[in-house]
Amino acid sequence: MELRDIEIFLTLAEELHFGRTADRLLVSRARVSQAVKLQERRIGAPLFERTSRSVALTPIGARLRDDLAEGYRLINEGIARASSAAKGLTGVLRLGIMDAMLHEIHAVTDAFRERHPECRLQIREAQIGDPFGPLRSGAVDVQLVWLPVEEPDLTVGPVVVVEPMVLAVSSRHHLAKRDTVSLEDLAEGPVFQAVSNIPAYWEEAINPRVTPSGKPIPRGPEVATVHETLANIAAGLGMSPVPAHAPKYFAREDIAYVPIHDAQELRWALVWRSAGEGPLVSAFAQAARDTGTRHA
């Protein structure tokens, strides 16, 4: 089946009108009819039920539409990527990163830079106290944040890192001597909370308000950055669940990191403004998809 005939079939399956299909594809109605008849002869069954008033897919036509749609999308995306590579993307892509997460996505940044050597990647620091502000202000083009993200003006792209959670406590705390802890142990508290202007659901992914059995988890002082959190923990003022990459990059003698055996893994994804998805953002997201998810 020719690519143009696939395009005609899928467009007619969406429009269910020969005239609108022809207008949309800038071809004649006769060309649309010819393409459909050719495919019906090739397959050996009607793909559409046609009357003087309506056009509808047959069950075989509906199945063919479902089978072809994904492949057609992938073909077009592949052609678009090849075209972009041939033209050569240029410009600056500003990437927002929290704490040490850049070290966890070197495969993605390396792939992007290899594919688009004329582009410049600029790293900007993002803070847990304002996770979406840099995106909305235009200070960054794409940002790596943990999920979920349920903001109507933001698009969630590929997940790039999945990692366990650990509990950061003062090395003098009795939980520091454990091999593992449970989410139930958070009821001892207090657990530091992020500044109040962040979405509650987003903080809940790391800092639940109750244990699995329903015990309230006491809240400690507000913190705006990773370093503020660590300073308060080291001083023995509270505890905090943190991603498992923290011990690699923030190891210190006055803080212990204890695995939380019953916590869900934390997923980190690329997020960007829905209205700001330009070629550079699309290219970076594609590099992330092609690199795959890293399980820490």
mmCIF file of N, CA and C in Angstrom, residues 1 154 179 206 236 245 296:
data_model
loop_
_atom_site.group_PDB
_atom_site.id
_atom_site.type_symbol
_atom_site.label_atom_id
_atom_site.label_comp_id
_atom_site.label_asym_id
_atom_site.label_seq_id
_atom_site.Cartn_x
_atom_site.Cartn_y
_atom_site.Cartn_z
ATOM 1 N N MET A 1 0.846 -1.188 0.000
ATOM 2 C CA MET A 1 0.000 0.000 0.000
ATOM 3 C C MET A 1 0.885 1.242 0.000
ATOM 4 N N LEU A 154 0.880 22.593 31.139
ATOM 5 C CA LEU A 154 2.156 21.906 30.963
ATOM 6 C C LEU A 154 1.951 20.528 30.351
ATOM 7 N N ASP A 179 18.417 -1.073 59.001
ATOM 8 C CA ASP A 179 18.752 -1.426 57.620
ATOM 9 C C ASP A 179 17.726 -0.852 56.656
ATOM 10 N N ILE A 206 6.230 12.727 47.501
ATOM 11 C CA ILE A 206 7.421 12.459 48.315
ATOM 12 C C ILE A 206 7.091 12.486 49.806
ATOM 13 N N GLY A 236 19.246 17.791 63.286
ATOM 14 C CA GLY A 236 18.344 16.973 64.096
ATOM 15 C C GLY A 236 16.972 17.566 64.263
ATOM 16 N N HIS A 245 19.007 8.829 44.777
ATOM 17 C CA HIS A 245 20.285 9.340 44.274
ATOM 18 C C HIS A 245 20.965 10.262 45.295
ATOM 19 N N ALA A 296 17.282 3.523 38.511
ATOM 20 C CA ALA A 296 18.408 3.702 39.431
ATOM 21 C C ALA A 296 18.414 2.609 40.495
#
